Coordinates of C-alpha atoms in Angstrom, one line a residue:
Chain A
M250 CA 28.7 -37.5 95.3
N251 CA 30.2 -37.8 91.9
A252 CA 31.0 -35.0 89.5
K253 CA 27.9 -35.7 87.3
R254 CA 25.6 -35.4 90.3
I255 CA 27.3 -32.2 91.5
W256 CA 26.9 -30.7 88.0
S257 CA 23.2 -31.6 88.0
W258 CA 22.6 -29.9 91.3
F259 CA 24.6 -26.9 90.1
V260 CA 22.3 -26.6 87.0
V261 CA 19.2 -26.9 89.3
A262 CA 20.5 -24.3 91.6
I263 CA 21.2 -21.8 88.8
S264 CA 17.7 -22.4 87.3
A265 CA 16.1 -22.0 90.7
F266 CA 18.1 -18.8 91.2
Y267 CA 17.1 -17.5 87.8
F268 CA 13.4 -18.2 88.6
I269 CA 13.3 -17.1 92.2
M270 CA 15.4 -14.0 92.2
P271 CA 13.1 -11.8 90.2
L272 CA 10.2 -12.9 92.4
V273 CA 12.1 -12.2 95.6
A274 CA 13.1 -8.8 94.2
T275 CA 9.6 -8.0 93.2
F276 CA 8.2 -9.1 96.5
E277 CA 10.9 -7.2 98.4
F278 CA 10.1 -4.0 96.4
S279 CA 6.4 -4.4 97.0
M280 CA 7.0 -4.4 100.7
R281 CA 8.9 -1.0 100.7
M282 CA 6.0 1.3 100.5
R283 CA 6.5 2.5 104.0
R284 CA 9.8 4.4 104.2
G285 CA 12.5 2.7 106.3
E286 CA 10.6 -0.6 107.1
Y287 CA 8.9 -3.5 105.3
S288 CA 5.1 -3.5 105.3
F289 CA 2.1 -4.9 103.4
D290 CA 0.8 -1.4 102.7
A291 CA 0.9 -1.9 98.9
Y292 CA -1.2 -5.1 99.3
R293 CA -3.6 -3.3 101.6
S294 CA -3.8 -0.5 99.2
V295 CA -4.5 -2.8 96.2
L296 CA -7.0 -5.0 98.1
S297 CA -8.9 -2.0 99.5
D298 CA -9.2 -0.3 96.2
Q299 CA -12.8 -0.5 95.1
Q300 CA -11.8 -0.7 91.4
F301 CA -9.6 -3.8 92.1
A302 CA -12.6 -5.6 93.5
S303 CA -14.9 -4.6 90.7
T304 CA -12.5 -5.2 87.8
F305 CA -11.3 -8.5 89.3
G306 CA -14.9 -9.6 90.0
Y307 CA -15.9 -8.7 86.4
S308 CA -12.9 -10.5 84.8
V309 CA -13.5 -13.6 87.0
G310 CA -17.2 -13.6 85.9
M311 CA -16.2 -13.3 82.3
A312 CA -13.5 -16.0 82.7
L313 CA -16.0 -18.5 84.3
I314 CA -18.6 -17.9 81.5
T315 CA -15.7 -18.4 79.0
I316 CA -14.8 -21.7 80.7
V317 CA -18.4 -23.0 80.6
M318 CA -18.9 -22.0 77.0
N319 CA -15.5 -23.4 76.0
S320 CA -16.3 -26.7 77.7
L321 CA -19.7 -26.9 76.0
L322 CA -18.2 -26.2 72.6
I323 CA -14.9 -28.0 72.7
V324 CA -15.6 -31.3 74.5
P325 CA -18.5 -32.3 72.2
T326 CA -16.4 -31.1 69.2
A327 CA -13.3 -33.0 70.1
Y328 CA -15.4 -36.1 71.0
W329 CA -17.3 -36.0 67.7
V330 CA -14.2 -35.5 65.6
R331 CA -12.5 -38.4 67.3
L332 CA -15.6 -40.6 67.0
R333 CA -17.0 -39.9 63.6
M334 CA -14.7 -37.7 61.6
P335 CA -11.1 -38.6 62.5
Q336 CA -10.1 -37.6 59.0
L337 CA -11.0 -34.0 59.9
R338 CA -8.5 -33.9 62.8
P339 CA -5.7 -32.1 60.9
V340 CA -8.2 -29.4 59.8
I341 CA -9.6 -28.9 63.3
E342 CA -6.1 -28.8 64.7
F343 CA -5.2 -26.1 62.2
V344 CA -8.3 -24.1 63.0
T345 CA -7.6 -24.3 66.7
L346 CA -4.0 -23.0 66.1
L347 CA -5.2 -19.9 64.2
P348 CA -5.8 -17.7 67.4
L349 CA -2.0 -18.0 68.0
V350 CA -1.2 -16.2 64.8
I351 CA -4.1 -13.7 64.7
P352 CA -3.4 -10.8 67.2
S353 CA -6.3 -9.9 69.5
I354 CA -6.3 -6.4 68.2
V355 CA -7.2 -7.7 64.7
V356 CA -10.1 -9.6 66.3
V357 CA -11.3 -6.6 68.1
F358 CA -11.2 -4.4 65.0
G359 CA -13.0 -7.1 63.2
Y360 CA -15.7 -7.1 65.9
L361 CA -16.0 -3.3 65.8
R362 CA -16.5 -3.3 62.0
L363 CA -19.0 -6.2 62.0
Y364 CA -21.0 -5.5 65.2
N365 CA -20.8 -1.8 65.6
S366 CA -23.9 0.2 66.5
S367 CA -24.9 0.8 62.8
S368 CA -24.4 -2.8 61.7
F369 CA -27.3 -5.3 61.4
L370 CA -26.0 -7.1 64.6
P371 CA -25.3 -4.1 66.9
F372 CA -23.7 -6.0 69.7
T373 CA -21.6 -3.0 70.8
N374 CA -24.8 -1.0 71.4
S375 CA -25.3 -2.5 74.9
D376 CA -23.2 -3.7 77.8
T377 CA -24.6 -7.2 77.5
G378 CA -23.8 -7.3 73.7
T379 CA -20.3 -6.1 74.3
N380 CA -19.8 -8.6 77.1
I381 CA -20.9 -11.4 74.8
L382 CA -18.3 -10.2 72.2
L383 CA -15.7 -10.2 74.9
V384 CA -16.5 -13.8 76.0
F385 CA -16.3 -14.9 72.3
G386 CA -13.0 -13.2 72.1
F387 CA -11.7 -15.0 75.3
M388 CA -13.0 -18.3 73.9
E389 CA -11.1 -17.7 70.7
M390 CA -7.9 -16.8 72.5
S391 CA -8.0 -19.8 74.8
L392 CA -9.1 -22.2 72.0
P393 CA -5.6 -23.6 71.2
Y394 CA -4.9 -24.5 74.8
M395 CA -8.4 -25.8 75.7
Y396 CA -8.7 -27.9 72.6
R397 CA -5.3 -29.5 73.1
S398 CA -5.9 -30.2 76.7
V399 CA -9.3 -31.9 76.0
D400 CA -8.0 -33.8 72.9
T401 CA -5.0 -35.1 74.8
A402 CA -7.2 -36.3 77.6
M403 CA -9.4 -38.0 75.1
R404 CA -6.4 -39.8 73.6
T405 CA -5.9 -41.5 77.0
I406 CA -9.3 -43.2 76.8
D407 CA -10.7 -45.4 74.0
V408 CA -13.6 -43.0 73.0
N409 CA -14.9 -45.4 70.3
V410 CA -15.1 -48.5 72.5
L411 CA -16.6 -46.6 75.5
T412 CA -19.2 -45.1 73.3
E413 CA -20.1 -48.4 71.8
A414 CA -20.2 -50.0 75.2
A415 CA -22.6 -47.3 76.5
E416 CA -24.7 -47.5 73.4
S417 CA -25.1 -51.3 73.7
L418 CA -26.3 -50.6 77.3
G419 CA -29.0 -48.4 75.9
A420 CA -27.5 -45.0 76.5
K421 CA -28.3 -42.0 74.2
W422 CA -25.6 -39.6 73.0
H423 CA -26.0 -37.0 75.8
T424 CA -25.8 -39.7 78.5
I425 CA -22.7 -41.1 76.8
L426 CA -21.1 -37.6 76.6
F427 CA -21.9 -36.4 80.0
R428 CA -21.7 -39.6 82.1
C429 CA -19.1 -41.7 80.2
I430 CA -16.8 -39.4 78.4
F431 CA -16.8 -36.0 80.2
P432 CA -15.8 -37.4 83.6
N433 CA -12.9 -39.2 82.0
V434 CA -11.6 -36.1 80.3
L435 CA -12.2 -33.8 83.3
T436 CA -8.5 -33.5 84.0
G437 CA -8.0 -32.1 80.5
V438 CA -11.0 -29.8 80.7
L439 CA -9.7 -28.5 84.0
S440 CA -6.2 -27.9 82.7
G441 CA -7.7 -26.0 79.7
A442 CA -10.1 -24.2 82.1
F443 CA -7.3 -22.9 84.3
I444 CA -5.3 -21.6 81.2
S445 CA -8.5 -20.0 79.9
F446 CA -9.0 -18.4 83.3
A447 CA -5.5 -17.0 83.3
I448 CA -5.9 -15.6 79.8
A449 CA -9.3 -14.1 80.5
V450 CA -8.3 -12.5 83.7
G451 CA -5.0 -11.0 82.4
E452 CA -6.1 -9.9 78.9
F453 CA -5.6 -6.2 78.2
T454 CA -6.2 -5.5 74.5
M455 CA -9.7 -6.9 74.1
P456 CA -11.4 -5.4 77.2
S457 CA -9.6 -2.2 76.7
L458 CA -10.7 -1.6 73.1
L459 CA -14.2 -2.9 73.9
N460 CA -14.2 -0.5 76.8
R461 CA -15.0 -3.1 79.4
P462 CA -14.2 -2.6 83.2
A463 CA -11.8 -5.7 83.3
F464 CA -8.8 -6.5 85.4
G465 CA -6.3 -6.3 82.5
P466 CA -6.8 -2.6 81.8
Y467 CA -6.9 -2.0 85.6
L468 CA -3.4 -3.6 85.9
A469 CA -2.1 -1.4 83.1
L470 CA -3.6 1.7 84.7
I471 CA -2.1 1.0 88.1
G472 CA 1.3 0.2 86.5
A473 CA 1.3 3.5 84.7
N474 CA 0.4 5.6 87.8
K475 CA 1.7 3.9 90.9
A476 CA 5.1 2.5 92.1
Y477 CA 4.5 -0.1 94.8
E478 CA 1.1 -1.4 93.9
P479 CA 2.1 -2.9 90.5
P480 CA 4.7 -5.4 92.0
A481 CA 2.1 -6.2 94.8
L482 CA -0.4 -7.0 92.0
A483 CA 2.2 -9.0 90.2
I484 CA 2.8 -11.1 93.3
I485 CA -0.9 -11.6 93.8
A486 CA -1.3 -12.6 90.2
F487 CA 1.6 -15.0 90.6
A488 CA 0.1 -16.5 93.8
M489 CA -3.2 -17.0 91.9
T490 CA -1.4 -18.8 89.1
W491 CA 0.3 -21.1 91.6
I492 CA -2.9 -21.8 93.4
S493 CA -4.4 -22.7 90.0
I494 CA -1.6 -25.1 89.2
I495 CA -1.9 -26.7 92.7
L496 CA -5.7 -27.0 92.1
I497 CA -5.0 -28.8 88.8
N498 CA -2.7 -31.2 90.6
I499 CA -5.1 -31.9 93.4
T500 CA -8.0 -32.4 91.0
T501 CA -6.0 -34.8 88.9
R502 CA -5.0 -36.8 91.9
L503 CA -8.5 -36.8 93.4
Q504 CA -10.3 -37.6 90.2
K505 CA -11.4 -41.2 90.8
G506 CA -10.8 -44.0 88.3
A507 CA -9.7 -42.2 85.2
A508 CA -6.8 -40.4 86.8
G509 CA -5.8 -43.5 88.8
A510 CA -5.8 -45.6 85.7
R511 CA -3.2 -43.6 84.0
Chain B
M250 CA -38.2 -70.5 63.0
S251 CA -34.8 -69.6 64.4
F252 CA -34.2 -66.8 66.9
L253 CA -31.5 -64.9 65.2
E254 CA -31.6 -64.9 61.4
L255 CA -28.9 -63.4 59.1
S256 CA -30.2 -63.5 55.5
H257 CA -27.9 -62.5 52.6
V258 CA -26.0 -60.1 54.8
Q259 CA -23.3 -58.1 53.0
K260 CA -21.0 -55.4 54.0
S261 CA -18.6 -53.2 52.0
F262 CA -16.3 -50.4 53.1
G263 CA -15.9 -48.3 50.0
I264 CA -14.9 -50.7 47.2
V265 CA -13.7 -53.4 49.6
K266 CA -16.3 -56.1 50.2
V267 CA -15.7 -57.6 53.6
V268 CA -18.8 -59.8 54.0
H269 CA -20.2 -61.6 51.0
D270 CA -23.7 -62.9 51.2
F271 CA -23.7 -64.3 54.7
N272 CA -26.6 -66.6 55.8
M273 CA -27.1 -68.2 59.1
S274 CA -29.9 -69.2 61.5
I275 CA -29.1 -69.3 65.2
N276 CA -31.5 -70.9 67.7
E277 CA -32.5 -69.5 71.0
G278 CA -30.0 -70.4 73.7
E279 CA -27.4 -71.5 71.2
F280 CA -23.7 -70.7 71.6
V281 CA -22.1 -70.0 68.2
S282 CA -18.5 -69.1 67.6
F283 CA -17.3 -67.1 64.6
L284 CA -13.8 -68.4 63.9
G285 CA -11.3 -67.1 61.4
P286 CA -8.1 -65.2 60.8
S287 CA -7.8 -61.4 61.1
G288 CA -9.7 -59.5 58.5
C289 CA -12.1 -62.4 57.6
G290 CA -15.2 -60.3 58.5
K291 CA -16.2 -62.1 61.7
T292 CA -16.1 -58.9 63.8
T293 CA -17.9 -57.0 61.1
I294 CA -20.8 -59.4 61.2
L295 CA -20.9 -59.1 65.0
R296 CA -20.9 -55.3 64.8
M297 CA -23.8 -55.5 62.2
I298 CA -25.8 -57.6 64.7
A299 CA -25.0 -55.0 67.4
G300 CA -26.0 -52.2 65.2
F301 CA -22.6 -50.5 65.1
E302 CA -22.3 -51.2 61.3
T303 CA -25.1 -51.0 58.8
P304 CA -25.3 -53.9 56.3
T305 CA -24.8 -52.9 52.7
G306 CA -27.4 -55.6 51.9
G307 CA -29.4 -58.3 53.5
K308 CA -31.5 -58.5 56.6
I309 CA -30.9 -59.3 60.3
T310 CA -33.8 -60.4 62.5
I311 CA -33.9 -61.1 66.2
G312 CA -36.9 -62.9 67.5
G313 CA -38.7 -62.2 64.2
I314 CA -38.1 -58.4 64.4
D315 CA -36.2 -56.8 61.6
Q316 CA -33.2 -54.9 63.1
S317 CA -32.7 -52.6 60.1
G318 CA -32.7 -49.0 61.1
L319 CA -32.7 -49.8 64.8
K320 CA -30.0 -48.0 66.7
P321 CA -27.6 -50.0 68.9
N322 CA -29.2 -48.6 72.1
R323 CA -32.7 -49.9 71.0
R324 CA -31.6 -53.5 70.2
N325 CA -31.3 -54.9 73.7
I326 CA -28.1 -56.7 72.9
G327 CA -25.3 -57.2 75.5
M328 CA -21.8 -56.8 74.2
V329 CA -18.4 -57.6 75.7
F330 CA -15.4 -56.1 74.1
Q331 CA -11.8 -57.2 73.7
A332 CA -10.6 -54.1 75.6
Y333 CA -13.1 -54.6 78.4
A334 CA -14.5 -51.1 77.9
L335 CA -15.4 -50.5 81.5
F336 CA -16.1 -46.9 82.3
P337 CA -13.0 -45.8 84.2
N338 CA -14.8 -43.2 86.2
M339 CA -17.3 -45.7 87.7
N340 CA -16.6 -48.5 90.2
V341 CA -17.7 -52.1 89.6
F342 CA -21.2 -51.5 91.1
E343 CA -21.8 -48.4 89.0
N344 CA -20.5 -50.1 85.8
V345 CA -22.9 -53.0 86.2
A346 CA -25.7 -50.7 87.2
F347 CA -25.2 -48.4 84.3
G348 CA -27.6 -50.1 81.8
L349 CA -30.2 -50.7 84.5
K350 CA -30.2 -46.9 85.4
I351 CA -30.6 -46.1 81.7
A352 CA -33.6 -48.5 81.6
G353 CA -35.2 -46.6 84.4
K354 CA -35.1 -49.3 87.0
T355 CA -35.8 -48.4 90.7
K356 CA -32.9 -48.3 93.2
P357 CA -33.9 -51.5 95.0
E358 CA -34.3 -53.3 91.6
I359 CA -30.8 -52.1 90.6
E360 CA -29.2 -53.1 93.8
K361 CA -30.8 -56.6 93.7
R362 CA -29.8 -57.2 90.1
V363 CA -26.3 -55.9 90.4
K364 CA -25.8 -58.2 93.4
E365 CA -27.1 -61.1 91.5
M366 CA -24.7 -60.4 88.6
L367 CA -21.7 -59.9 90.9
D368 CA -22.5 -63.1 92.6
L369 CA -22.7 -64.8 89.2
I370 CA -19.2 -63.8 88.4
H371 CA -18.0 -64.3 92.0
L372 CA -16.9 -60.7 92.4
G373 CA -19.4 -59.5 94.9
H374 CA -16.5 -58.4 97.3
L375 CA -15.1 -56.1 94.7
A376 CA -18.1 -53.9 94.1
D377 CA -16.3 -50.7 95.3
R378 CA -13.2 -51.2 93.2
Y379 CA -12.4 -49.1 90.1
P380 CA -11.4 -50.8 86.8
Y381 CA -7.7 -49.8 87.2
Q382 CA -7.6 -51.6 90.6
M383 CA -8.5 -55.0 89.0
S384 CA -6.7 -57.5 86.8
G385 CA -7.7 -58.1 83.2
G386 CA -9.6 -61.2 84.0
Q387 CA -11.6 -59.5 86.7
Q388 CA -12.4 -56.5 84.5
Q389 CA -13.6 -58.8 81.7
R390 CA -15.9 -60.7 84.2
V391 CA -17.3 -57.3 85.3
A392 CA -17.8 -56.4 81.6
L393 CA -19.7 -59.7 81.2
A394 CA -21.9 -59.0 84.2
R395 CA -22.6 -55.5 82.9
A396 CA -23.6 -56.9 79.5
L397 CA -25.9 -59.5 81.1
A398 CA -27.4 -57.2 83.8
G399 CA -30.1 -55.8 81.5
Q400 CA -31.2 -59.3 80.5
P401 CA -30.4 -58.8 76.8
K402 CA -31.9 -61.0 74.0
V403 CA -28.5 -61.8 72.6
L404 CA -25.0 -61.7 74.0
L405 CA -22.1 -60.8 71.7
L406 CA -18.6 -61.4 72.7
D407 CA -15.9 -59.8 70.5
E408 CA -12.6 -61.6 71.2
P409 CA -13.2 -61.2 75.0
L410 CA -10.2 -63.4 76.0
S411 CA -7.6 -62.1 73.5
A412 CA -6.0 -59.7 76.0
L413 CA -5.7 -62.2 78.8
D414 CA -2.9 -64.6 79.7
A415 CA -3.2 -68.3 78.8
K416 CA -4.4 -69.6 82.2
I417 CA -7.0 -66.9 82.7
R418 CA -8.2 -67.5 79.2
V419 CA -9.0 -71.1 79.8
S420 CA -10.7 -70.5 83.2
L421 CA -12.7 -67.5 81.9
R422 CA -13.9 -69.3 78.8
E423 CA -15.2 -72.1 80.9
E424 CA -16.9 -69.6 83.2
I425 CA -18.5 -67.8 80.2
R426 CA -19.9 -71.1 78.9
L427 CA -21.2 -72.1 82.4
I428 CA -22.9 -68.7 82.8
Q429 CA -24.3 -68.9 79.2
R430 CA -25.7 -72.4 79.9
K431 CA -27.2 -71.2 83.2
L432 CA -28.9 -68.2 81.7
G433 CA -29.7 -69.9 78.4
I434 CA -28.9 -66.8 76.5
T435 CA -28.2 -66.8 72.7
T436 CA -24.5 -66.1 72.4
I437 CA -22.2 -65.2 69.6
F438 CA -18.5 -65.5 70.3
V439 CA -15.9 -64.1 67.9
T440 CA -12.4 -65.5 68.2
H441 CA -9.4 -66.4 66.1
D442 CA -8.4 -69.1 68.5
Q443 CA -9.5 -72.5 67.3
E444 CA -9.1 -74.2 70.7
E445 CA -11.4 -71.6 72.3
A446 CA -14.0 -72.1 69.6
L447 CA -13.8 -75.9 69.6
S448 CA -14.1 -76.1 73.4
I449 CA -17.1 -73.9 74.2
S450 CA -19.3 -73.8 71.1
D451 CA -22.5 -75.5 70.1
R452 CA -21.7 -74.6 66.5
I453 CA -18.8 -72.9 64.8
V454 CA -18.8 -70.7 61.7
V455 CA -15.4 -70.8 60.1
M456 CA -14.9 -67.6 58.1
N457 CA -12.5 -66.9 55.3
A458 CA -12.3 -63.7 53.3
G459 CA -15.9 -62.6 54.1
I460 CA -17.5 -66.0 53.4
A461 CA -18.6 -68.7 55.8
D462 CA -16.5 -71.6 54.7
Q463 CA -18.2 -74.1 56.9
I464 CA -20.9 -74.0 59.6
G465 CA -21.0 -77.0 61.9
T466 CA -20.5 -78.6 65.3
P467 CA -17.0 -78.6 66.7
S468 CA -16.7 -82.3 65.9
E469 CA -17.9 -81.8 62.3
I470 CA -15.5 -78.8 61.8
Y471 CA -12.5 -80.7 63.2
N472 CA -13.2 -84.2 61.8
A473 CA -14.8 -83.4 58.5
P474 CA -13.6 -80.0 57.2
S475 CA -15.4 -79.1 54.0
T476 CA -12.7 -76.9 52.5
R477 CA -8.9 -76.8 52.3
F478 CA -9.0 -73.6 54.3
V479 CA -11.1 -75.1 57.2
A480 CA -8.8 -78.2 57.2
G481 CA -5.7 -76.0 57.4
F482 CA -7.1 -73.4 59.9
V483 CA -8.7 -75.7 62.4
G484 CA -6.1 -77.9 64.2
T485 CA -2.8 -79.1 62.7
L486 CA -3.3 -81.1 59.6
N487 CA -1.1 -83.0 57.2
I488 CA -2.1 -82.0 53.7
M489 CA -0.6 -84.1 50.9
T490 CA -1.3 -84.8 47.3
A491 CA -1.8 -88.3 46.0
G492 CA -2.0 -89.7 42.5
I493 CA -5.3 -91.4 41.5
E494 CA -5.1 -95.1 40.7
N495 CA -8.8 -95.9 40.4
H496 CA -11.2 -93.0 40.7
E497 CA -14.4 -95.1 41.2
G498 CA -12.6 -97.5 43.4
R499 CA -11.3 -94.6 45.6
A500 CA -7.7 -95.9 45.2
V501 CA -4.8 -93.4 45.5
R502 CA -1.1 -93.8 45.5
L503 CA 0.7 -92.2 48.5
G504 CA 4.2 -92.9 49.8
G505 CA 4.7 -95.8 47.3
K506 CA 1.5 -97.5 48.7
T507 CA -1.9 -97.9 47.2
I508 CA -4.6 -96.7 49.7
T509 CA -8.3 -97.3 49.3
L510 CA -10.1 -94.4 50.9
A511 CA -13.5 -94.3 52.6
Q512 CA -14.5 -91.0 51.0
P513 CA -15.2 -90.5 47.3
L514 CA -12.3 -88.8 45.5
G515 CA -14.3 -86.0 44.0
K516 CA -13.0 -83.9 41.2
P517 CA -9.2 -84.2 40.8
G518 CA -7.0 -81.0 40.5
D519 CA -5.4 -79.7 37.3
D520 CA -2.5 -82.0 37.8
G521 CA -4.8 -85.0 38.0
K522 CA -4.1 -85.5 41.7
V523 CA -6.3 -85.2 44.8
S524 CA -5.5 -83.4 48.1
L525 CA -5.6 -85.6 51.2
A526 CA -5.7 -84.5 54.8
L527 CA -4.6 -86.5 57.9
R528 CA -4.6 -85.3 61.5
P529 CA -1.2 -85.9 63.3
E530 CA -3.0 -87.7 66.1
A531 CA -4.3 -90.3 63.6
V532 CA -0.8 -91.5 62.9
S533 CA 1.2 -93.8 65.1
L534 CA 4.7 -95.3 65.0
H535 CA 3.3 -98.7 65.8
P536 CA 0.5 -100.7 64.2
T537 CA -2.7 -100.5 66.0
G538 CA -5.7 -102.9 65.7
N539 CA -7.4 -100.7 63.2
S540 CA -4.5 -99.3 61.2
D541 CA -4.5 -100.6 57.6
V542 CA -1.9 -98.4 56.0
A543 CA 1.9 -98.3 56.7
I544 CA 4.1 -95.8 55.0
D545 CA 7.8 -95.4 55.3
G546 CA 9.4 -92.0 55.8
R547 CA 12.6 -90.3 56.9
V548 CA 12.6 -88.3 60.1
I549 CA 13.4 -84.7 59.3
N550 CA 12.5 -83.0 62.6
V551 CA 11.5 -83.9 66.2
S552 CA 9.8 -81.2 68.4
F553 CA 9.3 -81.6 72.1
L554 CA 6.0 -80.0 73.0
G555 CA 5.7 -81.1 76.6
S556 CA 3.0 -83.8 76.8
V557 CA 3.5 -84.8 73.2
I558 CA 6.4 -85.1 70.8
R559 CA 5.7 -84.0 67.2
T560 CA 7.8 -85.8 64.6
R561 CA 8.0 -84.7 60.9
L562 CA 8.6 -87.2 58.2
D563 CA 9.6 -86.8 54.6
V564 CA 7.4 -89.2 52.6
E565 CA 8.6 -89.1 49.0
G566 CA 9.1 -85.3 49.1
Q567 CA 5.9 -84.6 51.1
T568 CA 5.9 -83.7 54.8
M569 CA 3.8 -85.7 57.3
S570 CA 3.6 -84.8 61.0
F571 CA 2.5 -87.1 63.8
D572 CA 2.2 -86.8 67.5
T573 CA 3.2 -89.3 70.1
F574 CA 2.7 -89.0 73.8
N575 CA 5.8 -88.1 75.7
N576 CA 6.9 -91.2 77.5
P577 CA 10.2 -90.7 79.4
G578 CA 10.9 -94.5 79.1
L579 CA 10.7 -94.4 75.3
K580 CA 13.3 -92.7 73.1
P581 CA 11.8 -90.7 70.3
P582 CA 13.1 -91.3 66.8
A583 CA 16.2 -89.4 65.8
I584 CA 16.6 -87.1 62.8
G585 CA 17.6 -89.2 59.8
D586 CA 16.0 -92.4 61.0
T587 CA 13.6 -94.2 58.7
V588 CA 10.4 -95.1 60.5
T589 CA 7.0 -96.5 59.5
A590 CA 3.9 -94.4 60.0
H591 CA 0.7 -96.4 60.6
F592 CA -2.9 -95.0 60.2
K593 CA -6.4 -96.0 59.2
S594 CA -7.4 -95.3 55.6
S595 CA -10.7 -94.2 56.9
D596 CA -9.0 -91.3 58.8
V597 CA -7.8 -89.9 55.5
L598 CA -10.0 -87.0 54.3
V599 CA -10.3 -85.8 50.7
I600 CA -10.0 -82.1 50.6
P601 CA -12.2 -80.5 47.9
G602 CA -10.7 -77.9 45.6

């Protein structure tokens, strides 16, 4: 083994240590709830908490609606921009980057000013209305990631030629979009969807200020009042992120044709 | 009346006019090639027929029906693209069946038709393969089957062989022609490869800067080019200028010899000379029974091209190339040698303009 190789392994080991140590420490601490021995009591406590189930269920529901809405909005938009208005791409890219520089607190205060109970569109008057606002907020927050994932996936296929081929075979635009384009950018949609999911499930500011029973505020509440449950939640959240990443990989590999062609 | 009619078709992109007043009638079952260099407008015309571009002026009719305003998916035209354009998420069967499903055919009808098409292109055994699992030639054959499956009125081929290697190109172009003859489908083939166009077409349209320079059979295009561009673009051609000795008598002065041409001389250029064209294969190093002209020249280059040897001569400051078959027993002329080129005066063409 030459010096260069040893050095490479050394760097890998340091990086792994830097990454794994905090996790190990967090996990170790989360197991110390029972005095003098390791146990999964903190996890049991978290998972048996009725609020955990309800807030997590609520956030997952909101996240799924966000993903569906995002896919319906972004895939046709990215497709249309690539196909018919390529000159607008820089403008669209700029717009999709705006959520990164506008804090979510600004968006929420904007919502509250525009859609409060005395406005002409009183969304905040009802739970459904506020949920709709929250989904829009999640869509806005995940827009930069979702758009980029879909746009990158579209770059790997020749959208124009596939569209023309489908048109010459008699297909109308919705058939082209859903049967010829969408399946070939599914990897990008899924990548964006998982990021959207993570954002929607973990977001604190928006649901908190809109007073929604979401997982983000629950996490903050537990963190402020309990010692062992927060690291247990952190490990659960980390495990979910890893499962998401593994799912992206599996989906990418299993996706027939388009994935294999790359 | 012809089957496919293009009348005064024009196309501009902004201020750039890419097709100028294009007129052509194509008969049912005819195989027509659009030949020309990049940017000459050949693909634009094809795309206007397919409905992907809207003509700025003029009219396109297929089977007597005006295609203006008809969307591509309503024209019943099969198209094959240079980049194959197979749907990556569908296997061969699904790709070929796509148009049939759109047309609302029943499952047994689709299965029967797809099988027929795959048998036609000899790829029945690859029905379950995905595009990425096949070679370029196989993908293009599937694209052809997909385009033909819906029994289109017209088949459009947009440089379908450009992305393939030389051997596959030759075999696939023969296969395309065979299938076209078998089905009797009206076909337009766009290419920039003169050999491709000459070998498979009933007629060729040679295009230059948005204009059809010449429309004719392969033989007419090759043997009687009507413009200097066609003469230069199709095949290798010696283009030389010659002084006029007797305009009415068709006598010109070339390489120190007076040659009486078979063709009228037409209008001379500003310098009072005419442009003449001569194919390299019309020239030989030895007199033949029919050759009536012999011109001396100095060898300036000898290129070995495999089956033929191309020799370039300097004839009084003008270059003349000629091909001789490669014969291992015969030594080709050496650079600097003075040789005599023999040809028939009737093989010399007068190039207008």
